[in-house]
Short mmCIF file of C-alpha atoms and ligand atoms in Angstrom, two decimals:
data_model
loop_
_atom_site.label_atom_id
_atom_site.label_comp_id
_atom_site.label_asym_id
_atom_site.label_seq_id
_atom_site.Cartn_x
_atom_site.Cartn_y
_atom_site.Cartn_z
CA MET A 1 -20.34 3.20 12.23
CA SER A 2 -21.93 0.88 14.47
CA ASP A 3 -21.35 -2.85 15.14
CA MET A 4 -25.00 -4.54 15.03
CA GLN A 5 -24.81 -8.13 16.01
CA SER A 6 -28.51 -8.12 14.91
CA GLN A 7 -27.37 -8.08 11.28
CA ASP A 8 -25.41 -10.88 9.49
CA TYR A 9 -22.40 -9.70 7.70
CA VAL A 10 -22.20 -11.30 4.22
CA ARG A 11 -18.91 -9.67 3.14
CA ARG A 12 -15.77 -8.42 5.62
CA SER A 13 -12.93 -6.40 4.80
CA ALA A 14 -9.30 -7.99 5.09
CA THR A 15 -10.75 -11.41 5.65
CA THR A 16 -9.90 -14.66 4.13
CA MET A 17 -12.73 -16.64 5.32
CA THR A 18 -16.35 -16.48 4.59
CA PRO A 19 -18.28 -14.88 7.05
CA PRO A 20 -20.82 -17.60 8.17
CA LYS A 21 -23.92 -17.65 6.01
CA ALA A 22 -26.53 -19.51 7.66
CA ARG A 23 -28.50 -17.18 8.88
CA SER A 24 -28.38 -14.62 5.86
CA HIS A 25 -31.79 -15.38 4.36
CA GLU A 26 -32.49 -11.66 4.54
CA ASP A 27 -34.51 -9.46 2.30
CA GLN A 28 -32.15 -7.06 0.07
CA VAL A 29 -33.18 -3.64 0.91
CA ALA A 30 -32.72 -0.26 -1.14
CA LYS A 31 -33.23 3.27 -0.77
CA LEU A 32 -34.85 4.77 -3.88
CA ILE A 33 -33.96 8.49 -4.68
CA ASP A 34 -36.61 10.14 -7.12
CA VAL A 35 -34.87 13.08 -8.17
CA SER A 36 -37.66 14.28 -10.34
CA ARG A 37 -39.66 14.72 -6.95
CA CYS A 38 -36.98 16.25 -4.90
CA ILE A 39 -37.08 19.99 -4.65
CA GLY A 40 -33.82 20.35 -2.60
CA CYS A 41 -34.95 21.44 0.58
CA LYS A 42 -32.18 19.47 2.35
CA ALA A 43 -34.52 17.97 4.92
CA CYS A 44 -32.71 14.73 4.34
CA GLN A 45 -29.17 16.33 5.03
CA SER A 46 -30.33 17.90 8.34
CA ALA A 47 -32.21 14.85 9.29
CA CYS A 48 -29.08 12.78 8.67
CA MET A 49 -27.10 15.42 10.83
CA GLU A 50 -29.60 15.09 13.49
CA TRP A 51 -30.16 11.43 14.03
CA ASN A 52 -26.25 10.71 13.46
CA ASN A 53 -25.47 13.36 15.75
CA LEU A 54 -23.03 15.22 12.87
CA ARG A 55 -21.82 18.47 13.62
CA PRO A 56 -19.31 19.68 10.61
CA GLU A 57 -17.96 22.92 11.16
CA ILE A 58 -19.83 26.02 9.87
CA GLY A 59 -18.18 27.09 6.70
CA HIS A 60 -18.42 30.11 4.31
CA PHE A 61 -20.78 30.55 1.37
CA GLU A 62 -19.40 29.72 -2.04
CA GLY A 63 -22.19 31.15 -4.11
CA SER A 64 -24.05 27.97 -4.39
CA TYR A 65 -27.14 26.41 -2.93
CA GLU A 66 -24.76 23.36 -2.26
CA ASN A 67 -23.69 23.90 1.39
CA PRO A 68 -21.24 22.60 2.49
CA MET A 69 -19.28 22.38 -0.71
CA ASP A 70 -18.10 18.45 -0.44
CA LEU A 71 -18.75 15.18 1.64
CA GLY A 72 -16.97 15.20 4.72
CA PRO A 73 -16.55 12.92 7.77
CA SER A 74 -19.29 14.62 9.35
CA VAL A 75 -21.60 15.37 6.09
CA TRP A 76 -22.42 11.88 4.91
CA THR A 77 -24.94 13.09 2.43
CA LEU A 78 -25.27 16.53 0.57
CA MET A 79 -27.65 17.97 -1.99
CA LYS A 80 -25.65 18.50 -5.17
CA PHE A 81 -27.11 21.19 -7.47
CA ALA A 82 -26.46 21.27 -11.43
CA GLU A 83 -28.03 23.68 -14.05
CA TYR A 84 -28.54 22.08 -17.17
CA GLU A 85 -29.79 23.58 -20.38
CA ASN A 86 -31.81 21.00 -22.11
CA GLU A 87 -32.28 20.64 -26.17
CA GLN A 88 -35.01 23.17 -26.11
CA GLY A 89 -33.09 25.82 -24.47
CA ASN A 90 -34.52 25.38 -21.02
CA LEU A 91 -33.20 25.15 -17.83
CA GLU A 92 -33.46 22.12 -15.71
CA TRP A 93 -32.47 22.19 -12.21
CA LEU A 94 -30.87 18.68 -11.49
CA ILE A 95 -30.97 18.13 -7.83
CA ARG A 96 -29.43 14.86 -6.41
CA LYS A 97 -29.16 13.83 -3.11
CA ASP A 98 -25.26 12.72 -2.84
CA GLY A 99 -24.03 10.08 -0.56
CA CYS A 100 -22.52 6.57 -0.02
CA MET A 101 -24.60 4.05 -2.78
CA HIS A 102 -24.30 0.74 -0.62
CA CYS A 103 -22.70 -1.04 -3.89
CA GLU A 104 -23.57 -4.87 -3.86
CA ASP A 105 -19.62 -5.36 -4.51
CA PRO A 106 -18.16 -2.65 -2.94
CA GLY A 107 -14.92 -1.28 -3.83
CA CYS A 108 -14.26 0.35 -0.45
CA LEU A 109 -14.63 -3.00 1.06
CA LYS A 110 -12.05 -4.62 -1.29
CA ALA A 111 -9.55 -2.08 -0.93
CA CYS A 112 -9.49 -1.62 3.06
CA PRO A 113 -6.49 -3.51 4.82
CA ALA A 114 -8.21 -3.50 8.19
CA PRO A 115 -9.99 -6.83 9.05
CA GLY A 116 -13.64 -6.27 9.97
CA ALA A 117 -13.39 -2.04 9.26
CA ILE A 118 -15.89 -2.36 6.44
CA VAL A 119 -18.31 -5.19 6.48
CA GLN A 120 -21.68 -5.86 4.72
CA TYR A 121 -24.89 -6.93 5.87
CA ALA A 122 -27.07 -9.67 4.59
CA ASN A 123 -29.64 -7.02 3.81
CA GLY A 124 -27.20 -5.23 1.81
CA ILE A 125 -26.02 -2.30 3.59
CA VAL A 126 -22.20 -1.36 3.53
CA ASP A 127 -21.19 -0.27 7.11
CA PHE A 128 -17.71 1.21 8.26
CA ILE A 129 -16.95 -0.45 11.79
CA SER A 130 -15.20 2.60 12.85
CA ASP A 131 -12.91 1.22 15.97
CA LYS A 132 -11.42 -1.00 13.47
CA CYS A 133 -10.39 1.44 11.00
CA ILE A 134 -6.79 2.21 10.70
CA GLY A 135 -7.47 5.31 8.81
CA CYS A 136 -5.16 4.44 5.59
CA GLY A 137 -7.59 6.10 3.10
CA TYR A 138 -7.47 2.72 0.98
CA CYS A 139 -11.30 2.77 0.82
CA VAL A 140 -11.10 6.23 -0.74
CA LYS A 141 -8.97 4.58 -3.65
CA GLY A 142 -11.58 1.68 -3.85
CA CYS A 143 -14.66 3.71 -4.10
CA PRO A 144 -15.90 4.50 -7.71
CA PHE A 145 -18.27 7.30 -6.17
CA ASP A 146 -15.64 9.29 -4.16
CA ILE A 147 -17.68 8.78 -1.07
CA PRO A 148 -15.77 8.03 1.87
CA ARG A 149 -13.75 10.97 4.18
CA ILE A 150 -11.32 10.27 6.45
CA SER A 151 -11.16 12.58 9.76
CA LYS A 152 -8.32 14.72 10.31
CA THR A 153 -9.24 14.53 14.11
CA ASP A 154 -9.66 10.79 14.90
CA HIS A 155 -8.17 9.25 11.63
CA LYS A 156 -11.17 7.05 10.74
CA SER A 157 -13.12 6.92 7.58
CA TYR A 158 -16.80 7.77 7.51
CA LYS A 159 -19.88 7.77 5.04
CA CYS A 160 -23.60 7.07 5.14
CA THR A 161 -24.21 3.78 7.41
CA LEU A 162 -27.82 3.90 5.30
CA CYS A 163 -29.20 4.32 9.21
CA SER A 164 -28.17 0.69 9.81
CA ASP A 165 -28.86 1.14 13.27
CA ARG A 166 -32.45 2.42 12.32
CA VAL A 167 -32.97 -0.21 9.89
CA ALA A 168 -32.05 -3.12 12.15
CA VAL A 169 -34.96 -2.16 14.44
CA GLY A 170 -37.19 -2.11 11.66
CA LEU A 171 -37.40 1.64 11.25
CA GLU A 172 -36.67 3.82 7.92
CA PRO A 173 -33.62 5.87 7.55
CA ALA A 174 -33.84 9.28 8.93
CA CYS A 175 -33.54 11.22 5.51
CA VAL A 176 -36.28 9.11 4.08
CA LYS A 177 -38.71 9.66 7.37
CA ALA A 178 -37.81 13.35 6.48
CA CYS A 179 -38.32 13.77 3.12
CA PRO A 180 -41.50 16.00 2.53
CA THR A 181 -42.26 15.01 -0.87
CA GLY A 182 -41.77 11.47 -0.98
CA ALA A 183 -38.88 11.99 -2.96
CA ILE A 184 -36.52 9.06 -0.80
CA MET A 185 -38.55 5.70 -0.39
CA PHE A 186 -37.05 2.81 1.53
CA GLY A 187 -38.19 -0.77 1.44
CA SER A 188 -36.95 -4.18 -0.12
CA LYS A 189 -34.84 -3.73 -3.03
CA THR A 190 -37.62 -5.85 -5.11
CA ASP A 191 -40.51 -3.16 -4.01
CA MET A 192 -38.33 -0.14 -4.62
CA THR A 193 -37.16 -1.28 -8.25
CA ASN A 194 -41.13 -1.87 -9.13
CA TRP A 195 -41.91 1.72 -7.43
CA ALA A 196 -39.22 3.06 -9.62
CA GLY A 197 -40.82 1.42 -12.66
CA GLU A 198 -43.94 3.13 -12.08
CA ARG A 199 -42.29 6.50 -11.69
CA ILE A 200 -40.49 6.22 -14.98
CA GLU A 201 -43.31 5.45 -16.75
CA ASP A 202 -45.02 8.57 -15.37
CA LEU A 203 -41.89 10.60 -16.04
CA LYS A 204 -41.69 9.20 -19.87
CA SER A 205 -45.56 10.03 -20.34
CA ARG A 206 -44.28 13.41 -19.57
CA GLY A 207 -41.91 14.07 -22.14
CA PHE A 208 -38.72 12.43 -20.46
CA ALA A 209 -38.23 9.72 -23.26
CA LYS A 210 -35.12 8.68 -21.51
CA ALA A 211 -36.01 8.25 -17.70
CA GLY A 212 -34.90 5.24 -16.12
CA LEU A 213 -33.31 3.48 -13.18
CA TYR A 214 -29.86 4.26 -11.88
CA ASP A 215 -28.69 0.99 -10.53
CA PRO A 216 -25.22 0.41 -12.10
CA PRO A 217 -24.44 -3.39 -12.98
CA GLU A 218 -20.57 -2.84 -13.34
CA VAL A 219 -20.69 -2.71 -9.23
CA GLY A 220 -23.18 -5.58 -8.83
CA GLY A 221 -25.93 -2.66 -8.57
CA THR A 222 -26.43 -0.74 -5.51
CA HIS A 223 -28.78 -0.39 -2.76
CA VAL A 224 -29.26 2.96 -3.10
CA MET A 225 -30.93 3.88 -6.41
CA TYR A 226 -32.14 7.09 -8.30
CA VAL A 227 -34.88 7.65 -10.91
CA LEU A 228 -33.13 9.84 -13.41
CA HIS A 229 -35.07 11.78 -15.67
CA HIS A 230 -32.12 11.60 -18.07
CA ALA A 231 -30.97 8.26 -17.08
CA ASP A 232 -28.69 8.13 -20.41
CA LYS A 233 -26.78 10.87 -19.07
CA PRO A 234 -26.10 10.32 -15.19
CA SER A 235 -23.10 12.33 -15.44
CA LEU A 236 -25.39 15.48 -15.76
CA TYR A 237 -26.37 15.12 -12.46
CA SER A 238 -23.16 16.65 -10.67
CA GLY A 239 -20.90 14.23 -11.99
CA LEU A 240 -22.73 10.98 -11.25
CA PRO A 241 -20.44 8.07 -12.95
CA ASP A 242 -22.26 6.74 -16.27
CA LYS A 243 -20.31 3.82 -15.93
CA PRO A 244 -19.02 3.57 -12.21
CA ARG A 245 -16.72 0.23 -11.45
CA ILE A 246 -14.07 -0.52 -9.12
CA SER A 247 -10.73 0.70 -10.86
CA PRO A 248 -8.74 -1.65 -12.52
CA VAL A 249 -5.72 -0.71 -10.75
CA VAL A 250 -7.59 -1.36 -7.40
CA GLU A 251 -8.51 -4.69 -9.12
CA LEU A 252 -4.82 -5.31 -9.90
CA TRP A 253 -3.19 -4.17 -6.53
CA LYS A 254 -6.10 -6.04 -4.41
CA GLY A 255 -6.68 -8.93 -6.78
CA ILE A 256 -3.80 -10.20 -8.36
CA ILE A 257 -0.62 -8.56 -6.76
CA LYS A 258 -1.96 -9.11 -3.25
CA PRO A 259 -1.87 -12.83 -2.89
CA LEU A 260 0.93 -13.37 -5.72
CA ALA A 261 3.49 -11.17 -3.78
CA VAL A 262 2.99 -12.56 -0.55
CA ILE A 263 3.34 -16.20 -2.20
CA GLY A 264 6.66 -14.67 -3.94
CA ILE A 265 8.29 -13.38 -0.80
CA ALA A 266 7.73 -16.71 0.87
CA MET A 267 8.91 -18.53 -2.08
CA ALA A 268 12.07 -16.70 -2.26
CA ALA A 269 12.98 -17.32 1.62
CA VAL A 270 12.05 -20.92 1.10
CA GLY A 271 14.24 -21.09 -1.89
CA ALA A 272 17.20 -19.52 0.05
CA PHE A 273 16.80 -21.85 2.84
CA PHE A 274 16.91 -25.08 0.06
CA HIS A 275 20.21 -23.31 -1.29
CA TRP A 276 21.59 -23.53 2.06
CA THR A 277 20.40 -27.36 2.90
CA THR A 278 21.38 -28.25 -0.44
CA ILE A 279 24.52 -26.26 -1.57
CA GLY A 280 25.53 -24.82 1.38
CA PRO A 281 27.47 -21.67 2.88
CA ASN A 282 30.53 -20.40 0.84
CA GLU A 283 33.53 -20.80 3.61
CA VAL A 284 36.84 -19.81 3.48
CA THR A 285 39.60 -22.60 3.65
CA GLU A 286 43.03 -22.84 5.44
CA ALA A 287 44.25 -23.04 2.12
CA ASP A 288 42.36 -19.62 1.30
CA GLU A 289 44.63 -18.20 4.07
CA ALA A 290 47.59 -19.66 3.02
CA GLU A 291 47.40 -18.37 -0.52
CA ALA A 292 46.71 -14.91 0.78
CA ASP A 293 49.56 -15.33 3.24
CA ARG A 294 51.88 -16.23 0.26
CA VAL A 295 50.80 -13.25 -1.87
CA LEU A 296 51.41 -10.72 1.01
CA ARG A 297 54.72 -12.01 1.97
CA GLU A 298 55.74 -11.55 -1.91
CA LYS A 299 54.48 -8.10 -1.85
CA GLU A 300 56.57 -7.39 1.46
CA GLU A 301 59.37 -8.78 -0.25
CA GLU A 302 58.98 -6.76 -3.13
CA SER A 303 58.84 -3.61 -1.37
CA THR A 304 62.08 -4.37 0.83
CA MET B 1 36.24 -12.83 19.04
CA THR B 2 39.28 -10.62 18.99
CA ARG B 3 40.37 -9.18 15.97
CA PRO B 4 43.22 -10.84 14.51
CA ALA B 5 46.47 -9.04 13.78
CA ASN B 6 46.05 -9.30 10.03
CA ALA B 7 42.64 -8.35 9.66
CA ILE B 8 41.57 -6.28 6.66
CA THR B 9 39.04 -3.43 7.20
CA ARG B 10 36.21 -3.96 4.97
CA TYR B 11 33.54 -1.89 6.76
CA THR B 12 34.42 1.42 8.65
CA THR B 13 32.68 2.23 11.63
CA LEU B 14 30.77 5.23 10.26
CA ASN B 15 29.52 2.32 7.41
CA ARG B 16 28.52 0.14 9.97
CA VAL B 17 26.70 2.16 12.26
CA ASN B 18 24.81 3.75 9.00
CA HIS B 19 23.96 0.06 7.44
CA TRP B 20 22.51 -0.64 10.68
CA ILE B 21 20.54 1.96 11.00
CA ASN B 22 19.28 1.53 7.38
CA ALA B 23 18.67 -2.24 8.08
CA GLY B 24 16.69 -1.40 11.37
CA LEU B 25 14.57 0.98 9.38
CA PHE B 26 14.03 -1.23 6.66
CA ILE B 27 12.62 -4.21 8.70
CA LEU B 28 10.55 -1.68 10.78
CA LEU B 29 8.82 -0.45 7.32
CA VAL B 30 8.61 -4.29 6.07
CA LEU B 31 6.72 -5.38 8.99
CA SER B 32 4.65 -1.92 9.40
CA GLY B 33 4.02 -2.16 5.72
CA LEU B 34 3.18 -5.69 4.72
CA SER B 35 0.50 -5.39 7.98
CA MET B 36 -1.20 -3.27 5.73
CA PHE B 37 -0.66 -5.33 2.57
CA HIS B 38 -2.27 -8.65 3.31
CA PRO B 39 -4.82 -9.59 5.85
CA ILE B 40 -2.81 -13.08 6.95
CA LEU B 41 -0.24 -10.20 7.82
CA PHE B 42 -2.39 -7.89 9.75
CA PHE B 43 -1.32 -9.17 12.85
CA LEU B 44 2.04 -7.60 12.34
CA SER B 45 0.60 -4.43 13.05
CA GLY B 46 0.52 -5.37 17.01
CA LEU B 47 3.88 -4.78 16.92
CA PHE B 48 3.45 -1.41 16.46
CA GLY B 49 0.89 -1.06 18.74
CA GLY B 50 -2.45 -1.67 16.71
CA GLY B 51 -3.33 -0.86 13.11
CA GLN B 52 -3.81 2.87 13.70
CA TRP B 53 0.06 3.24 15.06
CA ALA B 54 1.35 1.35 12.00
CA ARG B 55 -0.58 3.15 9.62
CA ALA B 56 1.04 6.33 11.52
CA ALA B 57 4.47 5.11 12.17
CA HIS B 58 4.96 3.63 8.42
CA PRO B 59 5.66 7.22 6.44
CA TRP B 60 7.88 8.48 9.24
CA PHE B 61 10.25 5.33 9.25
CA GLY B 62 9.81 5.85 5.58
CA VAL B 63 11.39 9.66 5.45
CA LEU B 64 14.01 8.52 7.99
CA LEU B 65 15.08 5.46 5.70
CA VAL B 66 15.30 8.27 3.01
CA ILE B 67 17.94 10.10 5.11
CA SER B 68 20.10 7.14 6.07
CA TRP B 69 19.92 5.89 2.56
CA ILE B 70 21.69 8.99 1.19
CA GLY B 71 24.29 8.34 3.70
CA MET B 72 24.56 5.01 2.10
CA ILE B 73 25.03 6.56 -1.13
CA ILE B 74 27.59 9.05 -0.43
CA GLN B 75 29.50 6.14 1.30
CA PHE B 76 29.06 3.16 -1.33
CA TRP B 77 28.25 4.90 -4.68
CA ARG B 78 31.83 4.46 -5.72
CA ALA B 79 32.55 1.21 -4.74
CA ASN B 80 29.35 0.06 -6.80
CA LEU B 81 30.36 1.66 -10.01
CA PRO B 82 30.05 -0.77 -12.97
CA SER B 83 33.21 -2.24 -14.30
CA LYS B 84 34.40 -4.82 -16.94
CA ASP B 85 34.51 -7.49 -14.56
CA ASP B 86 31.03 -7.30 -13.83
CA ILE B 87 30.15 -8.97 -17.31
CA ALA B 88 32.29 -11.73 -16.77
CA TRP B 89 31.08 -12.46 -13.24
CA SER B 90 27.62 -12.37 -14.29
CA LYS B 91 28.20 -14.98 -17.14
CA GLU B 92 29.62 -17.54 -14.60
CA ILE B 93 26.29 -16.82 -12.32
CA VAL B 94 25.85 -20.48 -12.07
CA HIS B 95 29.10 -21.38 -10.70
CA VAL B 96 28.98 -18.53 -8.11
CA ILE B 97 25.49 -20.05 -7.22
CA THR B 98 27.12 -23.68 -6.97
CA ASN B 99 29.90 -22.41 -4.82
CA ASP B 100 32.35 -23.50 -7.56
CA ASP B 101 34.44 -20.61 -6.88
CA GLU B 102 37.31 -22.23 -9.17
CA HIS B 103 35.30 -21.28 -12.02
CA VAL B 104 34.39 -17.44 -11.16
CA PRO B 105 36.44 -14.64 -12.49
CA PRO B 106 38.27 -12.88 -9.67
CA ILE B 107 36.08 -9.36 -8.81
CA GLY B 108 37.23 -6.31 -7.14
CA ARG B 109 35.55 -4.86 -3.88
CA ASN B 110 32.11 -5.73 -4.78
CA ASN B 111 30.28 -8.50 -7.41
CA SER B 112 27.88 -7.58 -9.65
CA GLY B 113 25.36 -9.25 -7.40
CA GLN B 114 26.16 -6.61 -4.49
CA LYS B 115 26.07 -3.69 -7.13
CA LEU B 116 22.61 -4.78 -8.18
CA VAL B 117 21.54 -4.67 -4.73
CA PHE B 118 22.89 -1.48 -4.24
CA TRP B 119 21.34 0.19 -7.21
CA SER B 120 18.26 -1.62 -6.84
CA MET B 121 17.64 0.02 -3.56
CA THR B 122 18.87 3.25 -4.92
CA LEU B 123 16.20 3.33 -7.79
CA LEU B 124 13.43 1.55 -5.46
CA ILE B 125 13.83 3.95 -2.04
CA PRO B 126 13.23 7.13 -4.25
CA VAL B 127 10.09 5.32 -6.20
CA LEU B 128 8.58 4.31 -2.42
CA PHE B 129 9.24 7.50 -1.21
CA VAL B 130 7.56 9.47 -3.79
CA THR B 131 4.71 6.99 -4.13
CA GLY B 132 4.29 6.74 -0.52
CA LEU B 133 4.37 10.80 -0.11
CA LEU B 134 0.96 10.70 -2.42
CA ILE B 135 -0.56 8.21 -0.19
CA TRP B 136 0.13 9.70 3.10
CA GLU B 137 -3.59 10.25 3.93
CA VAL B 138 -2.69 12.82 7.00
CA TYR B 139 -0.74 15.20 5.03
CA PHE B 140 -1.12 14.44 1.55
CA GLY B 141 -4.86 12.87 1.25
CA GLU B 142 -5.88 15.88 -0.81
CA ALA B 143 -3.00 16.94 -2.49
CA THR B 144 -3.89 14.62 -5.59
CA SER B 145 -6.64 13.41 -7.10
CA ILE B 146 -8.11 9.66 -6.19
CA PRO B 147 -6.93 8.32 -9.82
CA VAL B 148 -3.31 9.61 -9.05
CA GLN B 149 -3.50 8.02 -5.60
CA ARG B 150 -4.83 4.74 -6.86
CA ALA B 151 -1.75 4.71 -9.36
CA ALA B 152 0.45 5.58 -6.58
CA VAL B 153 -0.35 3.00 -4.50
CA LEU B 154 -0.32 0.20 -7.05
CA ILE B 155 3.38 1.43 -7.81
CA HIS B 156 4.05 1.65 -4.01
CA SER B 157 3.24 -1.92 -3.28
CA LEU B 158 4.96 -2.91 -6.34
CA ALA B 159 8.02 -1.61 -5.67
CA ALA B 160 7.64 -2.60 -1.91
CA ILE B 161 7.75 -6.26 -3.01
CA CYS B 162 10.72 -5.49 -5.43
CA ALA B 163 12.52 -4.11 -2.63
CA ILE B 164 11.66 -6.70 0.20
CA LEU B 165 13.26 -9.47 -2.97
CA VAL B 166 15.85 -7.66 -3.16
CA TRP B 167 16.07 -7.57 0.63
CA VAL B 168 15.78 -11.47 1.11
CA VAL B 169 18.68 -11.99 -1.58
CA HIS B 170 20.87 -9.69 0.06
CA VAL B 171 20.34 -11.31 3.86
CA TYR B 172 20.82 -14.98 2.49
CA ALA B 173 24.06 -14.06 0.74
CA ALA B 174 25.18 -12.52 3.66
CA ILE B 175 24.70 -15.57 5.79
CA TRP B 176 25.79 -18.11 2.65
CA ILE B 177 29.18 -16.18 2.03
CA ARG B 178 30.17 -17.07 5.57
CA ASP B 179 31.99 -13.99 7.79
CA SER B 180 30.03 -11.60 5.59
CA VAL B 181 28.10 -10.52 8.56
CA ARG B 182 31.11 -10.43 10.49
CA SER B 183 32.45 -7.60 8.24
CA MET B 184 29.40 -5.65 8.90
CA THR B 185 29.28 -6.24 12.51
CA GLN B 186 32.73 -6.30 13.64
CA GLY B 187 34.23 -4.51 10.07
CA TYR B 188 36.87 -6.70 9.09
CA VAL B 189 37.59 -9.54 6.93
CA THR B 190 40.73 -12.19 6.92
CA PRO B 191 43.23 -11.89 4.02
CA GLY B 192 41.80 -15.30 2.82
CA TRP B 193 38.23 -14.30 2.91
CA ALA B 194 39.51 -11.23 0.82
CA TRP B 195 41.50 -13.44 -1.49
CA HIS B 196 38.42 -15.89 -1.91
CA HIS B 197 35.87 -13.80 -2.58
CA HIS B 198 37.27 -10.54 -3.97
CA ARG B 199 40.73 -11.28 -5.38
CA LYS B 200 41.25 -8.00 -7.24
CA TRP B 201 40.23 -5.84 -3.98
CA PHE B 202 42.82 -8.09 -1.84
CA TYR B 203 45.54 -7.37 -4.86
CA GLN B 204 44.73 -3.84 -4.84
CA LEU B 205 44.87 -3.58 -0.92
CA ALA B 206 48.25 -6.00 -1.35
CA ALA B 207 49.70 -3.60 -3.85
CA SER B 208 49.20 -0.17 -1.84
CA ARG B 209 50.48 -2.02 1.05
CA ARG B 210 47.33 -1.34 3.31
CA VAL B 211 47.29 -4.98 4.69
CA SER B 212 50.46 -6.17 6.17
CA LYS B 213 51.31 -9.65 7.20
CA THR B 214 53.34 -8.73 9.89
CA THR B 215 52.67 -5.10 11.19
CA PRO B 216 49.10 -5.39 12.93
CA ARG B 217 46.59 -2.31 11.78
CA LYS B 218 45.06 -0.51 14.47
CA ASN B 219 41.30 -1.00 14.84
CA PRO B 220 39.64 2.18 13.17
S1 LIG C 1 -20.67 4.00 -2.95
FE1 LIG C 1 -18.24 4.23 -2.29
S2 LIG C 1 -18.37 3.75 -0.20
FE2 LIG C 1 -20.69 3.18 -0.71
S3 LIG C 1 -20.63 1.19 -0.62
FE3 LIG C 1 -19.98 2.00 -2.79
S4 LIG C 1 -17.71 1.51 -2.56
FE4 LIG C 1 -18.22 1.80 -0.63
S1 LIG C 2 -9.52 4.66 6.23
FE1 LIG C 2 -11.05 3.25 4.99
S2 LIG C 2 -9.72 1.65 4.11
FE2 LIG C 2 -8.42 2.32 6.06
S3 LIG C 2 -8.80 0.97 7.41
FE3 LIG C 2 -10.38 2.66 7.51
S4 LIG C 2 -12.41 1.76 6.48
FE4 LIG C 2 -10.59 0.76 6.01
S1 LIG C 3 -29.42 6.89 5.09
FE1 LIG C 3 -29.05 7.59 7.42
S2 LIG C 3 -26.83 8.10 7.17
FE2 LIG C 3 -27.36 7.58 5.06
S3 LIG C 3 -27.86 9.83 4.40
FE3 LIG C 3 -29.80 9.04 5.22
S4 LIG C 3 -29.83 9.61 7.32
FE4 LIG C 3 -27.61 9.97 6.66
#
């Protein structure tokens, strides 16, 4: 959302040069969402709207606690409610705060064609720099978590910024501040991982043998992590991907074809130029004209 | 240059107008499309007033191109039907490329290379159109699932690269075979040109007396 010069880029979309790295020895940050402590009050959802001045259109009741039903250009985080019947036949209400995961290897950034429209700061936050966004929707195809949403009014892509503006001045994200149960924590990635370890131990002692941390290595880890009671089955939590990865189709498109095609087209043009300079043009000679003339005369004589 | 008395009409006014509308749209599509394809070409979006404009205009150019290409198909499909001569001609492709025309078998109105350009575009343009619709964020962003869009964008870029390569061949061939460009700008070729490059076509015209040595034809 914002272009904060106080935070250095380590990655920048559609850029062939590496951003300067000299000042990027920053602590990696992470937001830890402890699903087992969430009561689904949506304080975080409101806080996000409040801090970021987002006012999604008022919708309709769809028969679910989920409201609205999907993320949107003005809905950057959304509580998702899933009812799960466990092996004992008991109902478990799995409530997950959905939003951008701030991937260490962000697929959105890889797919984006506009230079600098998506950046990653040295602290790991992935941010959309809206004034550079061209509204193509490639980030939607690049993201393994189905997060970015393109606005129909200004044709820009939006998602959670991890409150990069707050973090830059040493504040915690708005959703973290608002959470009444401490289910959302924010700090350095190491601290958050350690804290998650304690929570997981506690959950295991209370019978959740498969409790664990969701920090998927397929995308290099994420800067938003979950503590899950059923870490072996993330998809129980309203379709959290079990093995999120940047689609091989996107990798093929952006990784191999992109450079090869430009080289291929350039080679074709260069090849054509050298054909011209070595073999040269194919010209019609006087002899051709004379020959054609002779044929035409013959035909004319035939027909008269 | 004034049209010589014995000129042979190769492309009618309608042929030419349609062709150049097509060419203009294709170039606009290539420039705006490439700007969204590789960062080193992003500067091309400046020609359209910036990235947002390039992104917004590109699909509309595409829609117009499809309409224009339908016109091209109607006018040129017949001349591009494959014939027996194509095999013989293709076998001598090395002689074609090296300007060794002595060893190139005579062909009709279009040679196999020209036919290949025509049919490649006739195949690629619909592929580009359909995949382009699927990734047209403004109108069809929610019409299909994300995996479908990923496949569409990949196919769209591959088809576009093929089309650009075909186009490079087409443009260079027009420059290489001298006076081809004039046939598409002013519409005519000389009898010697037709005799040299499309001898069977030339004989057809001579036989049907559609070209005459003495009476100049009117400019169509
Ligand atoms: S979750 Fe999606 S939008 Fe967020 S950083 Fe990862 S790829 Fe980008
Ligand atoms: S829509 Fe997404 S991919 Fe396209 S320019 Fe904007 S941020 Fe980049
Ligand atoms: S980190 Fe900020 S932008 Fe992201 S969900 Fe929380 S409040 Fe919203």
